Amino acid sequence: MLPAQHRMRHGDEFADAIRFGARSGTPRVVVHYRGSTRAEPARVGFVVSKAVGGAVQRNLVKRRLRAISASCLGTFPAGSSVVVRALPPAAAATYPELERDVVRCLDRSARVEVKR
């Protein structure tokens, strides 16, 4: 479970990370990462649209993405923002496939953010 202090809740937080963060993607997920030096906890948000599938399928994908992100929280610097957007093929993906995609995207987008 993702602790409450690490969850994005407001649209402007999502918009900020998506608009100004580094983006990396695979056929199943897209990750937007925005680093920061603020003294607040890292925050993670999820976007799983109806294109992914019905409510049951979307919730399954969200639960998997939340668990993956919770396990990666220690690698995010304080104040960073991460938005994970699921694409329609995520519905058919297994947990290890999603985990591999998210970790790969986080690594790539964090490297791009550091170069900026």
Short mmCIF file of N, CA and C in Angstrom, two decimals:
data_model
loop_
_atom_site.label_atom_id
_atom_site.label_comp_id
_atom_site.label_asym_id
_atom_site.label_seq_id
_atom_site.Cartn_x
_atom_site.Cartn_y
_atom_site.Cartn_z
N MET A 1 0.84 -1.19 0.00
CA MET A 1 0.00 0.00 0.00
C MET A 1 0.88 1.24 0.00
N LEU A 2 0.49 2.22 -0.74
CA LEU A 2 1.22 3.47 -0.84
C LEU A 2 0.77 4.39 0.30
N PRO A 3 1.69 4.82 1.18
CA PRO A 3 1.30 5.69 2.29
C PRO A 3 0.66 6.99 1.80
N ALA A 4 -0.26 7.53 2.58
CA ALA A 4 -1.03 8.71 2.19
C ALA A 4 -0.14 9.90 1.87
N GLN A 5 0.95 10.09 2.58
CA GLN A 5 1.81 11.25 2.35
C GLN A 5 2.53 11.18 1.00
N HIS A 6 2.53 10.01 0.38
CA HIS A 6 3.20 9.84 -0.91
C HIS A 6 2.25 9.82 -2.10
N ARG A 7 0.97 10.10 -1.88
CA ARG A 7 -0.01 10.06 -2.97
C ARG A 7 -0.29 11.46 -3.51
N MET A 8 -0.38 11.54 -4.82
CA MET A 8 -0.83 12.78 -5.46
C MET A 8 -2.34 12.80 -5.42
N ARG A 9 -2.89 13.96 -5.11
CA ARG A 9 -4.34 14.05 -5.01
C ARG A 9 -4.95 15.16 -5.85
N HIS A 10 -4.16 16.14 -6.22
CA HIS A 10 -4.70 17.32 -6.90
C HIS A 10 -4.25 17.37 -8.35
N GLY A 11 -5.13 17.85 -9.19
CA GLY A 11 -4.86 17.93 -10.62
C GLY A 11 -3.64 18.76 -10.96
N ASP A 12 -3.38 19.81 -10.17
CA ASP A 12 -2.22 20.65 -10.48
C ASP A 12 -0.91 19.92 -10.21
N GLU A 13 -0.90 18.99 -9.27
CA GLU A 13 0.31 18.18 -9.04
C GLU A 13 0.58 17.28 -10.24
N PHE A 14 -0.49 16.66 -10.75
CA PHE A 14 -0.36 15.80 -11.94
C PHE A 14 0.10 16.64 -13.13
N ALA A 15 -0.54 17.78 -13.34
CA ALA A 15 -0.22 18.64 -14.49
C ALA A 15 1.23 19.12 -14.43
N ASP A 16 1.70 19.47 -13.24
CA ASP A 16 3.07 19.94 -13.07
C ASP A 16 4.08 18.85 -13.44
N ALA A 17 3.86 17.64 -12.95
CA ALA A 17 4.78 16.54 -13.25
C ALA A 17 4.74 16.18 -14.73
N ILE A 18 3.55 16.17 -15.32
CA ILE A 18 3.42 15.80 -16.73
C ILE A 18 4.00 16.88 -17.64
N ARG A 19 3.73 18.13 -17.31
CA ARG A 19 4.16 19.24 -18.17
C ARG A 19 5.68 19.49 -18.09
N PHE A 20 6.25 19.42 -16.88
CA PHE A 20 7.65 19.81 -16.71
C PHE A 20 8.60 18.65 -16.42
N GLY A 21 8.08 17.46 -16.25
CA GLY A 21 8.93 16.32 -15.92
C GLY A 21 9.48 15.61 -17.15
N ALA A 22 10.45 14.76 -16.91
CA ALA A 22 11.01 13.94 -17.99
C ALA A 22 10.09 12.76 -18.22
N ARG A 23 9.90 12.39 -19.48
CA ARG A 23 8.97 11.33 -19.84
C ARG A 23 9.72 10.15 -20.43
N SER A 24 9.25 8.96 -20.05
CA SER A 24 9.80 7.74 -20.61
C SER A 24 8.65 6.75 -20.72
N GLY A 25 8.67 5.91 -21.76
CA GLY A 25 7.54 5.01 -21.93
C GLY A 25 7.91 3.68 -22.54
N THR A 26 6.97 2.75 -22.37
CA THR A 26 7.00 1.44 -22.99
C THR A 26 5.62 1.23 -23.61
N PRO A 27 5.38 0.13 -24.29
CA PRO A 27 4.03 -0.08 -24.84
C PRO A 27 2.93 -0.19 -23.77
N ARG A 28 3.30 -0.46 -22.51
CA ARG A 28 2.30 -0.64 -21.46
C ARG A 28 2.14 0.55 -20.52
N VAL A 29 3.20 1.30 -20.27
CA VAL A 29 3.14 2.43 -19.33
C VAL A 29 3.99 3.59 -19.81
N VAL A 30 3.62 4.78 -19.33
CA VAL A 30 4.42 5.99 -19.54
C VAL A 30 4.64 6.58 -18.16
N VAL A 31 5.89 6.95 -17.87
CA VAL A 31 6.23 7.53 -16.57
C VAL A 31 6.73 8.95 -16.79
N HIS A 32 6.16 9.88 -16.01
CA HIS A 32 6.61 11.27 -16.00
C HIS A 32 7.28 11.49 -14.65
N TYR A 33 8.54 11.94 -14.66
CA TYR A 33 9.30 12.11 -13.43
C TYR A 33 9.81 13.54 -13.34
N ARG A 34 9.53 14.18 -12.21
CA ARG A 34 10.04 15.54 -11.99
C ARG A 34 10.76 15.57 -10.66
N GLY A 35 12.05 15.76 -10.72
CA GLY A 35 12.85 15.85 -9.51
C GLY A 35 12.68 17.20 -8.84
N SER A 36 13.04 17.28 -7.57
CA SER A 36 12.92 18.52 -6.82
C SER A 36 13.83 18.46 -5.62
N THR A 37 14.07 19.60 -5.05
CA THR A 37 14.87 19.67 -3.83
C THR A 37 14.02 20.08 -2.63
N ARG A 38 12.71 20.08 -2.80
CA ARG A 38 11.82 20.44 -1.68
C ARG A 38 11.95 19.43 -0.56
N ALA A 39 11.64 19.85 0.63
CA ALA A 39 11.80 19.00 1.81
C ALA A 39 10.55 18.18 2.12
N GLU A 40 9.71 17.96 1.16
CA GLU A 40 8.51 17.16 1.40
C GLU A 40 8.71 15.76 0.82
N PRO A 41 7.86 14.81 1.19
CA PRO A 41 8.03 13.45 0.67
C PRO A 41 7.77 13.36 -0.84
N ALA A 42 8.38 12.38 -1.46
CA ALA A 42 8.12 12.13 -2.88
C ALA A 42 6.66 11.74 -3.05
N ARG A 43 6.07 12.14 -4.18
CA ARG A 43 4.66 11.84 -4.43
C ARG A 43 4.50 11.08 -5.74
N VAL A 44 3.54 10.15 -5.73
CA VAL A 44 3.28 9.33 -6.91
C VAL A 44 1.78 9.40 -7.23
N GLY A 45 1.47 9.53 -8.52
CA GLY A 45 0.09 9.54 -8.97
C GLY A 45 -0.08 8.57 -10.14
N PHE A 46 -1.32 8.14 -10.35
CA PHE A 46 -1.60 7.15 -11.39
C PHE A 46 -2.73 7.64 -12.28
N VAL A 47 -2.59 7.37 -13.57
CA VAL A 47 -3.63 7.69 -14.54
C VAL A 47 -3.95 6.39 -15.26
N VAL A 48 -5.17 5.90 -15.05
CA VAL A 48 -5.61 4.66 -15.70
C VAL A 48 -6.98 4.96 -16.30
N SER A 49 -7.01 5.21 -17.60
CA SER A 49 -8.24 5.63 -18.26
C SER A 49 -9.13 4.43 -18.61
N LYS A 50 -10.32 4.74 -19.08
CA LYS A 50 -11.27 3.70 -19.49
C LYS A 50 -10.78 2.92 -20.70
N ALA A 51 -9.81 3.46 -21.42
CA ALA A 51 -9.24 2.74 -22.56
C ALA A 51 -8.53 1.47 -22.12
N VAL A 52 -8.12 1.41 -20.85
CA VAL A 52 -7.44 0.23 -20.32
C VAL A 52 -8.41 -0.94 -20.20
N GLY A 53 -9.67 -0.64 -19.89
CA GLY A 53 -10.66 -1.71 -19.76
C GLY A 53 -11.77 -1.30 -18.81
N GLY A 54 -12.55 -2.28 -18.39
CA GLY A 54 -13.64 -2.03 -17.45
C GLY A 54 -13.11 -1.72 -16.06
N ALA A 55 -14.02 -1.44 -15.14
CA ALA A 55 -13.63 -1.04 -13.79
C ALA A 55 -12.78 -2.08 -13.09
N VAL A 56 -13.12 -3.33 -13.24
CA VAL A 56 -12.36 -4.40 -12.58
C VAL A 56 -10.93 -4.43 -13.11
N GLN A 57 -10.78 -4.33 -14.41
CA GLN A 57 -9.46 -4.36 -15.03
C GLN A 57 -8.64 -3.14 -14.64
N ARG A 58 -9.28 -1.96 -14.66
CA ARG A 58 -8.58 -0.72 -14.28
C ARG A 58 -8.10 -0.78 -12.84
N ASN A 59 -8.96 -1.26 -11.95
CA ASN A 59 -8.58 -1.34 -10.54
C ASN A 59 -7.45 -2.34 -10.32
N LEU A 60 -7.45 -3.43 -11.04
CA LEU A 60 -6.36 -4.40 -10.94
C LEU A 60 -5.04 -3.75 -11.36
N VAL A 61 -5.06 -3.02 -12.48
CA VAL A 61 -3.86 -2.35 -12.96
C VAL A 61 -3.40 -1.30 -11.94
N LYS A 62 -4.34 -0.53 -11.38
CA LYS A 62 -3.98 0.48 -10.37
C LYS A 62 -3.35 -0.15 -9.14
N ARG A 63 -3.93 -1.25 -8.65
CA ARG A 63 -3.38 -1.93 -7.47
C ARG A 63 -1.96 -2.41 -7.74
N ARG A 64 -1.74 -2.97 -8.92
CA ARG A 64 -0.40 -3.43 -9.27
C ARG A 64 0.59 -2.27 -9.35
N LEU A 65 0.18 -1.19 -9.99
CA LEU A 65 1.06 -0.03 -10.11
C LEU A 65 1.36 0.59 -8.75
N ARG A 66 0.37 0.62 -7.87
CA ARG A 66 0.59 1.14 -6.51
C ARG A 66 1.60 0.29 -5.75
N ALA A 67 1.48 -1.02 -5.85
CA ALA A 67 2.40 -1.92 -5.15
C ALA A 67 3.82 -1.76 -5.71
N ILE A 68 3.94 -1.65 -7.01
CA ILE A 68 5.25 -1.46 -7.63
C ILE A 68 5.87 -0.14 -7.17
N SER A 69 5.07 0.92 -7.17
CA SER A 69 5.57 2.23 -6.76
C SER A 69 5.95 2.26 -5.28
N ALA A 70 5.18 1.57 -4.45
CA ALA A 70 5.50 1.52 -3.02
C ALA A 70 6.85 0.86 -2.80
N SER A 71 7.15 -0.16 -3.59
CA SER A 71 8.44 -0.83 -3.43
C SER A 71 9.60 0.02 -3.94
N CYS A 72 9.32 1.00 -4.80
CA CYS A 72 10.37 1.86 -5.36
C CYS A 72 10.51 3.19 -4.62
N LEU A 73 9.68 3.45 -3.62
CA LEU A 73 9.67 4.76 -2.96
C LEU A 73 11.03 5.17 -2.42
N GLY A 74 11.81 4.23 -1.93
CA GLY A 74 13.11 4.56 -1.36
C GLY A 74 14.09 5.12 -2.37
N THR A 75 13.84 4.91 -3.64
CA THR A 75 14.76 5.39 -4.68
C THR A 75 14.42 6.81 -5.14
N PHE A 76 13.25 7.33 -4.77
CA PHE A 76 12.86 8.67 -5.19
C PHE A 76 13.46 9.71 -4.24
N PRO A 77 14.09 10.76 -4.76
CA PRO A 77 14.57 11.82 -3.87
C PRO A 77 13.39 12.59 -3.25
N ALA A 78 13.64 13.21 -2.12
CA ALA A 78 12.60 14.00 -1.45
C ALA A 78 12.08 15.08 -2.38
N GLY A 79 10.78 15.28 -2.38
CA GLY A 79 10.16 16.33 -3.18
C GLY A 79 9.88 15.98 -4.62
N SER A 80 10.31 14.81 -5.08
CA SER A 80 10.09 14.46 -6.48
C SER A 80 8.63 14.07 -6.72
N SER A 81 8.22 14.19 -7.98
CA SER A 81 6.86 13.84 -8.38
C SER A 81 6.94 12.83 -9.51
N VAL A 82 6.13 11.78 -9.41
CA VAL A 82 6.10 10.73 -10.42
C VAL A 82 4.64 10.48 -10.81
N VAL A 83 4.36 10.48 -12.10
CA VAL A 83 3.03 10.11 -12.59
C VAL A 83 3.21 8.89 -13.49
N VAL A 84 2.47 7.83 -13.19
CA VAL A 84 2.52 6.61 -13.98
C VAL A 84 1.19 6.50 -14.73
N ARG A 85 1.27 6.52 -16.05
CA ARG A 85 0.07 6.43 -16.88
C ARG A 85 0.03 5.05 -17.54
N ALA A 86 -1.05 4.32 -17.30
CA ALA A 86 -1.21 2.99 -17.89
C ALA A 86 -1.82 3.12 -19.29
N LEU A 87 -1.27 2.39 -20.22
CA LEU A 87 -1.80 2.34 -21.58
C LEU A 87 -2.63 1.06 -21.74
N PRO A 88 -3.49 0.97 -22.76
CA PRO A 88 -4.37 -0.19 -22.90
C PRO A 88 -3.70 -1.57 -22.80
N PRO A 89 -2.49 -1.78 -23.32
CA PRO A 89 -1.87 -3.11 -23.18
C PRO A 89 -1.53 -3.49 -21.73
N ALA A 90 -1.57 -2.53 -20.81
CA ALA A 90 -1.28 -2.83 -19.40
C ALA A 90 -2.32 -3.79 -18.82
N ALA A 91 -3.51 -3.79 -19.38
CA ALA A 91 -4.57 -4.67 -18.87
C ALA A 91 -4.22 -6.14 -19.02
N ALA A 92 -3.48 -6.48 -20.05
CA ALA A 92 -3.12 -7.88 -20.30
C ALA A 92 -1.76 -8.25 -19.73
N ALA A 93 -1.07 -7.29 -19.14
CA ALA A 93 0.28 -7.53 -18.63
C ALA A 93 0.25 -8.22 -17.28
N THR A 94 1.27 -9.02 -17.03
CA THR A 94 1.42 -9.65 -15.72
C THR A 94 2.12 -8.66 -14.79
N TYR A 95 2.10 -8.98 -13.49
CA TYR A 95 2.76 -8.11 -12.51
C TYR A 95 4.25 -7.95 -12.82
N PRO A 96 5.00 -9.03 -13.08
CA PRO A 96 6.43 -8.86 -13.40
C PRO A 96 6.68 -8.00 -14.65
N GLU A 97 5.82 -8.11 -15.64
CA GLU A 97 5.97 -7.29 -16.84
C GLU A 97 5.78 -5.81 -16.51
N LEU A 98 4.72 -5.51 -15.75
CA LEU A 98 4.48 -4.12 -15.35
C LEU A 98 5.62 -3.60 -14.50
N GLU A 99 6.09 -4.42 -13.58
CA GLU A 99 7.18 -4.00 -12.70
C GLU A 99 8.44 -3.69 -13.52
N ARG A 100 8.77 -4.54 -14.44
CA ARG A 100 9.94 -4.32 -15.29
C ARG A 100 9.79 -3.02 -16.09
N ASP A 101 8.60 -2.79 -16.65
CA ASP A 101 8.37 -1.58 -17.43
C ASP A 101 8.48 -0.32 -16.57
N VAL A 102 7.86 -0.33 -15.40
CA VAL A 102 7.88 0.85 -14.54
C VAL A 102 9.29 1.15 -14.06
N VAL A 103 10.01 0.14 -13.62
CA VAL A 103 11.39 0.35 -13.15
C VAL A 103 12.27 0.86 -14.28
N ARG A 104 12.13 0.31 -15.45
CA ARG A 104 12.91 0.76 -16.62
C ARG A 104 12.59 2.22 -16.95
N CYS A 105 11.32 2.57 -16.95
CA CYS A 105 10.93 3.94 -17.26
C CYS A 105 11.41 4.92 -16.19
N LEU A 106 11.31 4.53 -14.93
CA LEU A 106 11.78 5.39 -13.85
C LEU A 106 13.28 5.64 -13.98
N ASP A 107 14.01 4.61 -14.29
CA ASP A 107 15.46 4.75 -14.43
C ASP A 107 15.80 5.69 -15.58
N ARG A 108 15.14 5.49 -16.72
CA ARG A 108 15.41 6.33 -17.89
C ARG A 108 15.02 7.79 -17.66
N SER A 109 13.82 8.01 -17.09
CA SER A 109 13.37 9.39 -16.91
C SER A 109 14.16 10.11 -15.82
N ALA A 110 14.62 9.38 -14.81
CA ALA A 110 15.45 10.00 -13.78
C ALA A 110 16.80 10.44 -14.37
N ARG A 111 17.35 9.62 -15.26
CA ARG A 111 18.61 10.00 -15.92
C ARG A 111 18.42 11.23 -16.79
N VAL A 112 17.30 11.31 -17.50
CA VAL A 112 17.04 12.46 -18.36
C VAL A 112 16.86 13.72 -17.49
N GLU A 113 16.17 13.58 -16.37
CA GLU A 113 15.93 14.72 -15.47
C GLU A 113 17.25 15.26 -14.93
N VAL A 114 18.18 14.39 -14.61
CA VAL A 114 19.48 14.82 -14.08
C VAL A 114 20.26 15.59 -15.13
N LYS A 115 20.13 15.22 -16.40
CA LYS A 115 20.87 15.89 -17.48
C LYS A 115 20.35 17.30 -17.76
N ARG A 116 19.11 17.58 -17.38
CA ARG A 116 18.51 18.90 -17.68
C ARG A 116 19.19 20.01 -16.93
#
